[in-house]
Amino acid sequence: MNAPSIQPDRLLDLFLLITGINSYYPNEGAVSDLLRNRLEGIGVRLHADEHRNLVGDWPGQGMFADADPILLCAHMDTVVPTEGMRAVVRDAAVHTDGTSVLGADDKAAVAAIVEAAEAVAGAGVSRVPVEFLFTVGEDVGHIGSKAFDITGLRSQMAFVPDIDGPVGLVSLAAPSSRNVKVVFHGRAAHAGLEPEQGRNAIVMAATAIGAMSLGRVDEETTANVGLISGGEAPNVIPPRAEMTMQVRSLDNGKSDEVMETMIACCRDAAAQQCGTAEFETVFETRGFRFDPGDPIVRRVEAAIRVAGRDPQHTVTCGGSDANELNAKGLPTVVLSVGYRDIHTNEESMPIDELNCLASVCAALMVNA
Ligand SMILES: [Zn+2]
């Protein structure tokens, strides 16, 4: 038996091929087709679910054929712009020409997972059953993973490579996050002729914000008002104003508590002006937390060591598909990809990190 060895040239070619495809939501189809072709070639059974997530199932082999399956997950969409993206390989990393993002978030993970499977297949070694989930619309609000039905999965643990930092980081926790849009309703009136008849919706918003504690509420909770608009003209008492509030916390209960307090500030402010406030949750994801001794953490740490890195723990402040899989009851940790400056035109992907991530994924497949 041979240990799986990553083929750097094949991996780089695949990464360049995938990043060359424009795939911002909802245009992931061509990436999905490409992945399906590659993975079907090594015996993975694949299907797209009704939300266009690509789901794969690869039976185990040899002494690990009956081991518990694991799930590897990465998202196929990117942020914009990727139109006309030109990859430039220099300084041992893949960059763009500076006019677009690269999309290494999360296509470096997509490519590394496929290369890992191909390397494992090529080595002919024992492997655990592996399930694959390539999602759509992660960057616009976890659309694919939120809608995904996990009841067809057999895996008891899942791994999502989708944070920055050198390969070897394991995120033990991620915050819950909730965005609530508020619409204040007042009454319009001529601001010069009969201001007494008006109910100023902008004043309601301002009063509400003034009563809130924003920023870092405590060491694990943040609150923000990030969008605001309202009014019609300088001479009209504004009848309508809207804003969007966000709370993030590593403690799900605290997140709910802080948002309820902000909502109460809005209700009080509206009432003071004899107006009303309406609320709508426009995005919500639940947080998660693992202990360093949990089996899922030990499993991935072992794989990181096989790939030649020292595992490190971190806590992310952002969300990912892992929030949704954990919320559905599938224990899922987030791993670092090694990508840099994501969501900017300076985004880059160091080639040794790409190879190392593929080694971690391969090690997950061949160590029960
Ligand atoms: Zn991502």
mmCIF file of C-alpha atoms and ligand atoms in Angstrom:
data_model
loop_
_atom_site.group_PDB
_atom_site.id
_atom_site.type_symbol
_atom_site.label_atom_id
_atom_site.label_comp_id
_atom_site.label_asym_id
_atom_site.label_seq_id
_atom_site.Cartn_x
_atom_site.Cartn_y
_atom_site.Cartn_z
ATOM 1 C CA MET A 1 0.000 0.000 0.000
ATOM 2 C CA ASN A 2 1.137 3.511 -0.762
ATOM 3 C CA ALA A 3 0.399 6.621 1.271
ATOM 4 C CA PRO A 4 -1.638 9.118 -0.753
ATOM 5 C CA SER A 5 0.622 11.726 -2.232
ATOM 6 C CA ILE A 6 -0.745 15.039 -3.375
ATOM 7 C CA GLN A 7 0.146 15.977 -6.955
ATOM 8 C CA PRO A 8 0.918 19.708 -6.816
ATOM 9 C CA ASP A 9 0.731 20.264 -10.581
ATOM 10 C CA ARG A 10 -2.637 18.555 -10.907
ATOM 11 C CA LEU A 11 -3.931 20.525 -7.916
ATOM 12 C CA LEU A 12 -2.720 23.882 -9.218
ATOM 13 C CA ASP A 13 -4.242 23.164 -12.652
ATOM 14 C CA LEU A 14 -7.578 22.344 -11.036
ATOM 15 C CA PHE A 15 -7.471 25.428 -8.827
ATOM 16 C CA LEU A 16 -6.755 27.662 -11.850
ATOM 17 C CA LEU A 17 -9.508 25.947 -13.826
ATOM 18 C CA ILE A 18 -12.109 26.453 -11.093
ATOM 19 C CA THR A 19 -11.129 30.027 -10.259
ATOM 20 C CA GLY A 20 -11.378 30.784 -13.997
ATOM 21 C CA ILE A 21 -15.125 30.141 -13.824
ATOM 22 C CA ASN A 22 -17.398 33.004 -12.762
ATOM 23 C CA SER A 23 -19.536 31.467 -10.055
ATOM 24 C CA TYR A 24 -21.088 34.135 -7.852
ATOM 25 C CA TYR A 25 -24.537 33.120 -6.631
ATOM 26 C CA PRO A 26 -26.634 31.811 -8.414
ATOM 27 C CA ASN A 27 -24.121 30.916 -11.130
ATOM 28 C CA GLU A 28 -22.357 27.925 -9.587
ATOM 29 C CA GLY A 29 -23.563 25.466 -12.277
ATOM 30 C CA ALA A 30 -20.364 25.217 -14.323
ATOM 31 C CA VAL A 31 -18.243 24.603 -11.210
ATOM 32 C CA SER A 32 -20.697 21.958 -10.077
ATOM 33 C CA ASP A 33 -20.526 20.195 -13.472
ATOM 34 C CA LEU A 34 -16.741 20.208 -13.389
ATOM 35 C CA LEU A 35 -16.588 18.757 -9.865
ATOM 36 C CA ARG A 36 -19.125 16.108 -10.771
ATOM 37 C CA ASN A 37 -17.007 14.974 -13.740
ATOM 38 C CA ARG A 38 -13.823 14.815 -11.700
ATOM 39 C CA LEU A 39 -15.271 12.970 -8.714
ATOM 40 C CA GLU A 40 -17.377 10.542 -10.752
ATOM 41 C CA GLY A 41 -14.086 9.468 -12.311
ATOM 42 C CA ILE A 42 -12.957 7.968 -8.995
ATOM 43 C CA GLY A 43 -16.275 6.356 -8.086
ATOM 44 C CA VAL A 44 -18.024 9.055 -6.045
ATOM 45 C CA ARG A 45 -21.815 8.952 -6.446
ATOM 46 C CA LEU A 46 -23.041 12.513 -6.934
ATOM 47 C CA HIS A 47 -26.307 14.343 -7.211
ATOM 48 C CA ALA A 48 -27.454 17.948 -7.037
ATOM 49 C CA ASP A 49 -30.189 18.593 -4.479
ATOM 50 C CA GLU A 50 -33.187 20.821 -5.252
ATOM 51 C CA HIS A 51 -31.202 23.859 -4.071
ATOM 52 C CA ARG A 52 -28.304 23.044 -6.480
ATOM 53 C CA ASN A 53 -25.886 21.971 -3.743
ATOM 54 C CA LEU A 54 -23.675 19.169 -5.087
ATOM 55 C CA VAL A 55 -23.750 16.158 -2.775
ATOM 56 C CA GLY A 56 -21.388 13.184 -3.059
ATOM 57 C CA ASP A 57 -21.036 9.810 -1.428
ATOM 58 C CA TRP A 58 -17.831 7.750 -1.679
ATOM 59 C CA PRO A 59 -17.831 4.271 -0.124
ATOM 60 C CA GLY A 60 -14.968 3.365 2.184
ATOM 61 C CA GLN A 61 -12.362 0.806 1.254
ATOM 62 C CA GLY A 62 -10.221 -1.843 2.926
ATOM 63 C CA MET A 63 -9.872 -1.928 6.690
ATOM 64 C CA PHE A 64 -11.836 1.367 7.097
ATOM 65 C CA ALA A 65 -14.726 0.406 4.787
ATOM 66 C CA ASP A 66 -17.148 0.194 7.710
ATOM 67 C CA ALA A 67 -15.764 3.140 9.688
ATOM 68 C CA ASP A 68 -17.973 6.164 10.429
ATOM 69 C CA PRO A 69 -18.214 8.399 7.366
ATOM 70 C CA ILE A 70 -16.973 11.988 7.420
ATOM 71 C CA LEU A 71 -18.270 14.961 5.457
ATOM 72 C CA LEU A 72 -16.062 17.488 3.695
ATOM 73 C CA CYS A 73 -17.794 20.728 2.741
ATOM 74 C CA ALA A 74 -16.804 23.850 0.790
ATOM 75 C CA HIS A 75 -18.745 26.513 -1.077
ATOM 76 C CA MET A 76 -18.697 26.931 -4.869
ATOM 77 C CA ASP A 77 -19.767 30.583 -4.986
ATOM 78 C CA THR A 78 -17.495 33.592 -4.540
ATOM 79 C CA VAL A 79 -17.999 37.264 -3.899
ATOM 80 C CA VAL A 80 -17.905 39.615 -6.891
ATOM 81 C CA PRO A 81 -16.145 40.727 -8.991
ATOM 82 C CA THR A 82 -14.735 37.680 -10.763
ATOM 83 C CA GLU A 83 -15.751 38.688 -14.302
ATOM 84 C CA GLY A 84 -12.721 38.324 -16.584
ATOM 85 C CA MET A 85 -10.506 37.216 -13.694
ATOM 86 C CA ARG A 86 -6.875 36.770 -14.737
ATOM 87 C CA ALA A 87 -4.799 34.558 -12.458
ATOM 88 C CA VAL A 88 -1.159 35.524 -12.040
ATOM 89 C CA VAL A 89 1.281 33.050 -10.475
ATOM 90 C CA ARG A 90 4.159 34.860 -8.769
ATOM 91 C CA ASP A 91 6.090 34.616 -5.506
ATOM 92 C CA ALA A 92 4.861 31.043 -4.980
ATOM 93 C CA ALA A 93 1.251 32.182 -4.814
ATOM 94 C CA VAL A 94 -1.730 32.673 -7.105
ATOM 95 C CA HIS A 95 -2.912 36.297 -7.368
ATOM 96 C CA THR A 96 -5.205 38.194 -9.715
ATOM 97 C CA ASP A 97 -4.138 41.073 -11.936
ATOM 98 C CA GLY A 98 -5.674 43.374 -9.322
ATOM 99 C CA THR A 99 -8.981 44.017 -11.077
ATOM 100 C CA SER A 100 -10.995 41.242 -9.428
ATOM 101 C CA VAL A 101 -11.111 38.894 -6.482
ATOM 102 C CA LEU A 102 -9.459 35.495 -6.950
ATOM 103 C CA GLY A 103 -12.146 33.331 -5.394
ATOM 104 C CA ALA A 104 -9.690 31.231 -3.366
ATOM 105 C CA ASP A 105 -12.481 31.724 -0.820
ATOM 106 C CA ASP A 106 -13.559 29.006 -1.097
ATOM 107 C CA LYS A 107 -12.282 27.436 -4.324
ATOM 108 C CA ALA A 108 -8.913 26.631 -2.781
ATOM 109 C CA ALA A 109 -10.827 24.342 -0.412
ATOM 110 C CA VAL A 110 -12.922 22.927 -3.260
ATOM 111 C CA ALA A 111 -9.781 22.105 -5.276
ATOM 112 C CA ALA A 112 -7.930 20.699 -2.251
ATOM 113 C CA ILE A 113 -10.818 18.358 -1.389
ATOM 114 C CA VAL A 114 -10.977 17.024 -4.961
ATOM 115 C CA GLU A 115 -7.189 16.569 -5.152
ATOM 116 C CA ALA A 116 -7.220 14.781 -1.794
ATOM 117 C CA ALA A 117 -9.843 12.326 -3.047
ATOM 118 C CA GLU A 118 -7.963 11.750 -6.313
ATOM 119 C CA ALA A 119 -4.702 11.198 -4.439
ATOM 120 C CA VAL A 120 -6.369 8.752 -2.042
ATOM 121 C CA ALA A 121 -8.006 6.913 -4.954
ATOM 122 C CA GLY A 122 -4.693 6.760 -6.825
ATOM 123 C CA ALA A 123 -2.854 5.319 -3.828
ATOM 124 C CA GLY A 124 -5.387 2.506 -3.499
ATOM 125 C CA VAL A 125 -5.205 2.650 0.298
ATOM 126 C CA SER A 126 -7.837 1.943 2.949
ATOM 127 C CA ARG A 127 -10.167 4.874 3.451
ATOM 128 C CA VAL A 128 -13.218 5.805 5.477
ATOM 129 C CA PRO A 129 -16.515 6.457 3.689
ATOM 130 C CA VAL A 130 -16.491 10.116 2.636
ATOM 131 C CA GLU A 131 -19.433 12.370 1.908
ATOM 132 C CA PHE A 132 -19.009 15.642 0.018
ATOM 133 C CA LEU A 133 -21.092 18.794 0.119
ATOM 134 C CA PHE A 134 -20.335 21.638 -2.279
ATOM 135 C CA THR A 135 -22.731 24.458 -1.468
ATOM 136 C CA VAL A 136 -24.191 27.444 -3.317
ATOM 137 C CA GLY A 137 -24.682 31.006 -2.097
ATOM 138 C CA GLU A 138 -22.537 30.849 1.056
ATOM 139 C CA ASP A 139 -21.220 34.361 0.634
ATOM 140 C CA VAL A 140 -24.683 35.865 0.230
ATOM 141 C CA GLY A 141 -26.064 34.318 3.433
ATOM 142 C CA HIS A 142 -25.365 30.565 3.660
ATOM 143 C CA ILE A 143 -28.223 29.972 1.211
ATOM 144 C CA GLY A 144 -27.298 26.440 0.136
ATOM 145 C CA SER A 145 -26.305 25.081 3.541
ATOM 146 C CA LYS A 146 -29.309 26.679 5.257
ATOM 147 C CA ALA A 147 -31.665 24.956 2.814
ATOM 148 C CA PHE A 148 -29.738 21.657 2.727
ATOM 149 C CA ASP A 149 -31.540 18.606 4.136
ATOM 150 C CA ILE A 150 -29.019 16.629 6.208
ATOM 151 C CA THR A 151 -31.294 13.640 6.782
ATOM 152 C CA GLY A 152 -29.749 11.813 3.814
ATOM 153 C CA LEU A 153 -26.237 12.072 5.295
ATOM 154 C CA ARG A 154 -24.582 9.310 7.302
ATOM 155 C CA SER A 155 -21.628 11.343 8.589
ATOM 156 C CA GLN A 156 -21.284 12.039 12.288
ATOM 157 C CA MET A 157 -18.758 14.821 11.814
ATOM 158 C CA ALA A 158 -18.008 17.411 9.160
ATOM 159 C CA PHE A 159 -15.111 19.656 8.202
ATOM 160 C CA VAL A 160 -15.436 23.018 6.451
ATOM 161 C CA PRO A 161 -12.151 24.600 5.313
ATOM 162 C CA ASP A 162 -13.210 28.265 5.087
ATOM 163 C CA ILE A 163 -11.241 30.652 7.304
ATOM 164 C CA ASP A 164 -8.000 32.505 6.711
ATOM 165 C CA GLY A 165 -4.733 31.855 8.463
ATOM 166 C CA PRO A 166 -2.042 29.271 7.722
ATOM 167 C CA VAL A 167 -3.284 25.696 7.300
ATOM 168 C CA GLY A 168 -3.413 24.050 10.724
ATOM 169 C CA LEU A 169 -5.904 26.322 12.481
ATOM 170 C CA VAL A 170 -9.058 24.732 13.843
ATOM 171 C CA SER A 171 -11.874 27.064 14.799
ATOM 172 C CA LEU A 172 -13.515 25.781 17.970
ATOM 173 C CA ALA A 173 -16.308 28.343 17.979
ATOM 174 C CA ALA A 174 -18.191 30.779 15.782
ATOM 175 C CA PRO A 175 -20.761 33.374 16.787
ATOM 176 C CA SER A 176 -24.453 33.446 16.252
ATOM 177 C CA SER A 177 -25.485 36.392 14.152
ATOM 178 C CA ARG A 178 -28.864 38.000 13.603
ATOM 179 C CA ASN A 179 -29.771 40.920 11.361
ATOM 180 C CA VAL A 180 -33.051 42.669 12.035
ATOM 181 C CA LYS A 181 -34.509 45.328 9.745
ATOM 182 C CA VAL A 182 -36.616 47.986 11.476
ATOM 183 C CA VAL A 183 -39.117 50.225 9.697
ATOM 184 C CA PHE A 184 -40.277 53.303 11.643
ATOM 185 C CA HIS A 185 -43.636 54.687 10.606
ATOM 186 C CA GLY A 186 -44.439 58.342 11.368
ATOM 187 C CA ARG A 187 -46.630 60.843 9.582
ATOM 188 C CA ALA A 188 -45.692 63.240 6.769
ATOM 189 C CA ALA A 189 -46.383 66.971 7.091
ATOM 190 C CA HIS A 190 -45.005 70.168 5.579
ATOM 191 C CA ALA A 191 -41.955 70.956 7.662
ATOM 192 C CA GLY A 192 -42.405 74.727 7.331
ATOM 193 C CA LEU A 193 -46.171 75.150 7.331
ATOM 194 C CA GLU A 194 -47.460 72.588 9.846
ATOM 195 C CA PRO A 195 -44.618 70.733 11.553
ATOM 196 C CA GLU A 196 -46.936 70.054 14.526
ATOM 197 C CA GLN A 197 -48.902 67.616 12.317
ATOM 198 C CA GLY A 198 -45.833 65.476 11.526
ATOM 199 C CA ARG A 199 -44.376 62.429 13.258
ATOM 200 C CA ASN A 200 -40.696 62.304 12.413
ATOM 201 C CA ALA A 201 -39.530 58.754 11.611
ATOM 202 C CA ILE A 202 -35.876 59.817 11.375
ATOM 203 C CA VAL A 203 -36.059 61.184 14.909
ATOM 204 C CA MET A 204 -37.470 57.827 16.014
ATOM 205 C CA ALA A 205 -34.462 56.042 14.497
ATOM 206 C CA ALA A 206 -32.004 58.534 15.984
ATOM 207 C CA THR A 207 -33.591 58.310 19.440
ATOM 208 C CA ALA A 208 -33.513 54.525 19.300
ATOM 209 C CA ILE A 209 -29.848 54.443 18.277
ATOM 210 C CA GLY A 210 -28.981 56.945 21.006
ATOM 211 C CA ALA A 211 -30.441 54.605 23.606
ATOM 212 C CA MET A 212 -28.517 51.537 22.396
ATOM 213 C CA SER A 213 -25.169 50.150 23.544
ATOM 214 C CA LEU A 214 -23.322 49.509 20.295
ATOM 215 C CA GLY A 215 -19.887 48.171 19.460
ATOM 216 C CA ARG A 216 -18.290 45.582 21.726
ATOM 217 C CA VAL A 217 -21.010 44.899 24.260
ATOM 218 C CA ASP A 218 -18.858 42.381 26.153
ATOM 219 C CA GLU A 219 -15.916 40.099 25.370
ATOM 220 C CA GLU A 220 -18.066 37.750 23.280
ATOM 221 C CA THR A 221 -20.836 40.015 21.963
ATOM 222 C CA THR A 222 -20.967 42.879 19.450
ATOM 223 C CA ALA A 223 -23.868 45.073 18.302
ATOM 224 C CA ASN A 224 -24.183 47.383 15.302
ATOM 225 C CA VAL A 225 -26.562 49.536 13.287
ATOM 226 C CA GLY A 226 -25.067 49.215 9.822
ATOM 227 C CA LEU A 227 -27.658 50.551 7.378
ATOM 228 C CA ILE A 228 -30.022 53.484 7.628
ATOM 229 C CA SER A 229 -32.213 55.407 5.211
ATOM 230 C CA GLY A 230 -35.292 57.572 5.299
ATOM 231 C CA GLY A 231 -36.924 60.837 4.379
ATOM 232 C CA GLU A 232 -38.233 62.358 1.189
ATOM 233 C CA ALA A 233 -37.253 66.036 1.015
ATOM 234 C CA PRO A 234 -35.840 68.790 3.256
ATOM 235 C CA ASN A 235 -39.290 70.346 3.640
ATOM 236 C CA VAL A 236 -41.181 67.158 4.538
ATOM 237 C CA ILE A 237 -41.384 65.626 8.008
ATOM 238 C CA PRO A 238 -40.171 62.095 7.186
ATOM 239 C CA PRO A 239 -42.995 59.542 7.497
ATOM 240 C CA ARG A 240 -40.701 56.533 7.116
ATOM 241 C CA ALA A 241 -37.171 55.520 8.093
ATOM 242 C CA GLU A 242 -35.548 52.144 8.075
ATOM 243 C CA MET A 243 -32.375 50.660 9.471
ATOM 244 C CA THR A 244 -30.753 47.258 9.888
ATOM 245 C CA MET A 245 -29.276 46.140 13.188
ATOM 246 C CA GLN A 246 -26.889 43.253 13.796
ATOM 247 C CA VAL A 247 -25.878 41.365 16.933
ATOM 248 C CA ARG A 248 -23.170 38.699 17.033
ATOM 249 C CA SER A 249 -22.286 36.631 20.059
ATOM 250 C CA LEU A 250 -20.483 33.436 20.919
ATOM 251 C CA ASP A 251 -23.314 32.906 23.406
ATOM 252 C CA ASN A 252 -26.605 32.220 21.609
ATOM 253 C CA GLY A 253 -28.692 33.323 24.599
ATOM 254 C CA LYS A 254 -26.834 36.598 24.966
ATOM 255 C CA SER A 255 -27.249 37.297 21.272
ATOM 256 C CA ASP A 256 -31.031 37.023 21.612
ATOM 257 C CA GLU A 257 -31.012 39.129 24.773
ATOM 258 C CA VAL A 258 -29.039 42.017 23.247
ATOM 259 C CA MET A 259 -31.212 42.049 20.114
ATOM 260 C CA GLU A 260 -34.382 42.123 22.227
ATOM 261 C CA THR A 261 -32.993 45.136 24.090
ATOM 262 C CA MET A 262 -32.294 46.936 20.799
ATOM 263 C CA ILE A 263 -35.797 46.130 19.565
ATOM 264 C CA ALA A 264 -37.228 47.555 22.797
ATOM 265 C CA CYS A 265 -35.221 50.775 22.219
ATOM 266 C CA CYS A 266 -36.876 51.057 18.790
ATOM 267 C CA ARG A 267 -40.386 50.461 20.163
ATOM 268 C CA ASP A 268 -39.886 53.066 22.921
ATOM 269 C CA ALA A 269 -38.461 55.636 20.504
ATOM 270 C CA ALA A 270 -41.353 55.144 18.092
ATOM 271 C CA ALA A 271 -43.885 55.482 20.908
ATOM 272 C CA GLN A 272 -42.285 58.743 22.103
ATOM 273 C CA GLN A 273 -43.006 60.239 18.662
ATOM 274 C CA CYS A 274 -46.480 58.651 18.483
ATOM 275 C CA GLY A 275 -45.271 56.399 15.698
ATOM 276 C CA THR A 276 -44.794 52.652 15.283
ATOM 277 C CA ALA A 277 -41.913 50.300 14.498
ATOM 278 C CA GLU A 278 -42.029 47.052 12.521
ATOM 279 C CA PHE A 279 -39.346 44.373 12.699
ATOM 280 C CA GLU A 280 -38.162 41.693 10.313
ATOM 281 C CA THR A 281 -35.308 39.207 10.820
ATOM 282 C CA VAL A 282 -33.509 39.296 7.479
ATOM 283 C CA PHE A 283 -30.632 36.933 8.350
ATOM 284 C CA GLU A 284 -29.954 34.604 11.215
ATOM 285 C CA THR A 285 -27.341 31.967 11.945
ATOM 286 C CA ARG A 286 -26.658 30.085 15.164
ATOM 287 C CA GLY A 287 -23.248 29.879 16.823
ATOM 288 C CA PHE A 288 -21.390 26.797 18.020
ATOM 289 C CA ARG A 289 -18.578 25.851 20.357
ATOM 290 C CA PHE A 290 -16.413 22.736 20.794
ATOM 291 C CA ASP A 291 -14.063 21.692 23.562
ATOM 292 C CA PRO A 292 -10.421 21.002 22.654
ATOM 293 C CA GLY A 293 -10.904 17.386 23.773
ATOM 294 C CA ASP A 294 -13.931 16.658 21.566
ATOM 295 C CA PRO A 295 -13.420 13.723 19.141
ATOM 296 C CA ILE A 296 -13.974 15.942 16.092
ATOM 297 C CA VAL A 297 -11.186 18.270 17.230
ATOM 298 C CA ARG A 298 -8.779 15.439 17.998
ATOM 299 C CA ARG A 299 -9.563 13.843 14.624
ATOM 300 C CA VAL A 300 -8.677 16.907 12.610
ATOM 301 C CA GLU A 301 -5.628 17.673 14.745
ATOM 302 C CA ALA A 302 -4.262 14.236 13.918
ATOM 303 C CA ALA A 303 -4.781 14.933 10.205
ATOM 304 C CA ILE A 304 -3.018 18.293 10.496
ATOM 305 C CA ARG A 305 -0.018 16.580 12.133
ATOM 306 C CA VAL A 306 0.109 14.002 9.325
ATOM 307 C CA ALA A 307 0.264 16.945 6.910
ATOM 308 C CA GLY A 308 3.294 18.251 8.798
ATOM 309 C CA ARG A 309 1.769 21.185 10.668
ATOM 310 C CA ASP A 310 1.242 21.914 14.321
ATOM 311 C CA PRO A 311 -2.507 22.240 15.016
ATOM 312 C CA GLN A 312 -3.632 25.519 16.603
ATOM 313 C CA HIS A 313 -7.018 26.540 17.971
ATOM 314 C CA THR A 314 -8.826 29.736 17.104
ATOM 315 C CA VAL A 315 -12.251 31.318 17.400
ATOM 316 C CA THR A 316 -13.727 33.000 14.335
ATOM 317 C CA CYS A 317 -15.864 36.118 14.367
ATOM 318 C CA GLY A 318 -17.511 35.302 11.042
ATOM 319 C CA GLY A 319 -20.081 32.761 9.941
ATOM 320 C CA SER A 320 -19.822 29.924 7.440
ATOM 321 C CA ASP A 321 -21.648 26.806 6.265
ATOM 322 C CA ALA A 322 -20.446 25.232 9.534
ATOM 323 C CA ASN A 323 -22.952 27.350 11.487
ATOM 324 C CA GLU A 324 -25.799 25.847 9.471
ATOM 325 C CA LEU A 325 -24.566 22.231 9.663
ATOM 326 C CA ASN A 326 -24.072 22.539 13.437
ATOM 327 C CA ALA A 327 -27.530 24.095 13.798
ATOM 328 C CA LYS A 328 -28.964 21.053 11.990
ATOM 329 C CA GLY A 329 -27.217 18.745 14.447
ATOM 330 C CA LEU A 330 -24.110 17.699 12.491
ATOM 331 C CA PRO A 331 -20.945 18.526 14.504
ATOM 332 C CA THR A 332 -18.813 20.621 12.153
ATOM 333 C CA VAL A 333 -15.530 22.461 12.636
ATOM 334 C CA VAL A 334 -13.985 25.114 10.432
ATOM 335 C CA LEU A 335 -10.417 24.819 9.179
ATOM 336 C CA SER A 336 -8.015 27.393 7.812
ATOM 337 C CA VAL A 337 -7.407 27.415 4.063
ATOM 338 C CA GLY A 338 -4.361 29.673 3.908
ATOM 339 C CA TYR A 339 -6.017 32.169 1.574
ATOM 340 C CA ARG A 340 -5.142 35.840 2.085
ATOM 341 C CA ASP A 341 -6.980 39.166 1.751
ATOM 342 C CA ILE A 342 -10.250 37.533 0.777
ATOM 343 C CA HIS A 343 -13.109 39.686 -0.521
ATOM 344 C CA THR A 344 -10.564 42.140 -1.963
ATOM 345 C CA ASN A 345 -8.807 42.473 -5.306
ATOM 346 C CA GLU A 346 -5.544 41.678 -3.466
ATOM 347 C CA GLU A 347 -6.765 38.171 -2.629
ATOM 348 C CA SER A 348 -4.077 35.510 -3.068
ATOM 349 C CA MET A 349 -3.469 31.821 -2.442
ATOM 350 C CA PRO A 350 0.008 30.562 -1.468
ATOM 351 C CA ILE A 351 0.683 27.343 -3.365
ATOM 352 C CA ASP A 352 2.281 25.515 -0.438
ATOM 353 C CA GLU A 353 -0.834 26.214 1.650
ATOM 354 C CA LEU A 354 -2.996 24.781 -1.137
ATOM 355 C CA ASN A 355 -0.906 21.597 -1.148
ATOM 356 C CA CYS A 356 -0.908 21.399 2.638
ATOM 357 C CA LEU A 357 -4.697 21.723 2.832
ATOM 358 C CA ALA A 358 -5.045 18.876 0.320
ATOM 359 C CA SER A 359 -2.754 16.786 2.536
ATOM 360 C CA VAL A 360 -4.941 17.514 5.581
ATOM 361 C CA CYS A 361 -8.073 16.474 3.661
ATOM 362 C CA ALA A 362 -6.371 13.289 2.422
ATOM 363 C CA ALA A 363 -5.254 12.465 5.953
ATOM 364 C CA LEU A 364 -8.845 12.851 7.180
ATOM 365 C CA MET A 365 -9.903 10.274 4.587
ATOM 366 C CA VAL A 366 -7.294 7.629 5.384
ATOM 367 C CA ASN A 367 -7.122 7.818 9.215
ATOM 368 C CA ALA A 368 -10.202 6.477 10.974
HETATM 369 ZN ZN ZN B 1 -15.903 31.460 2.311
#
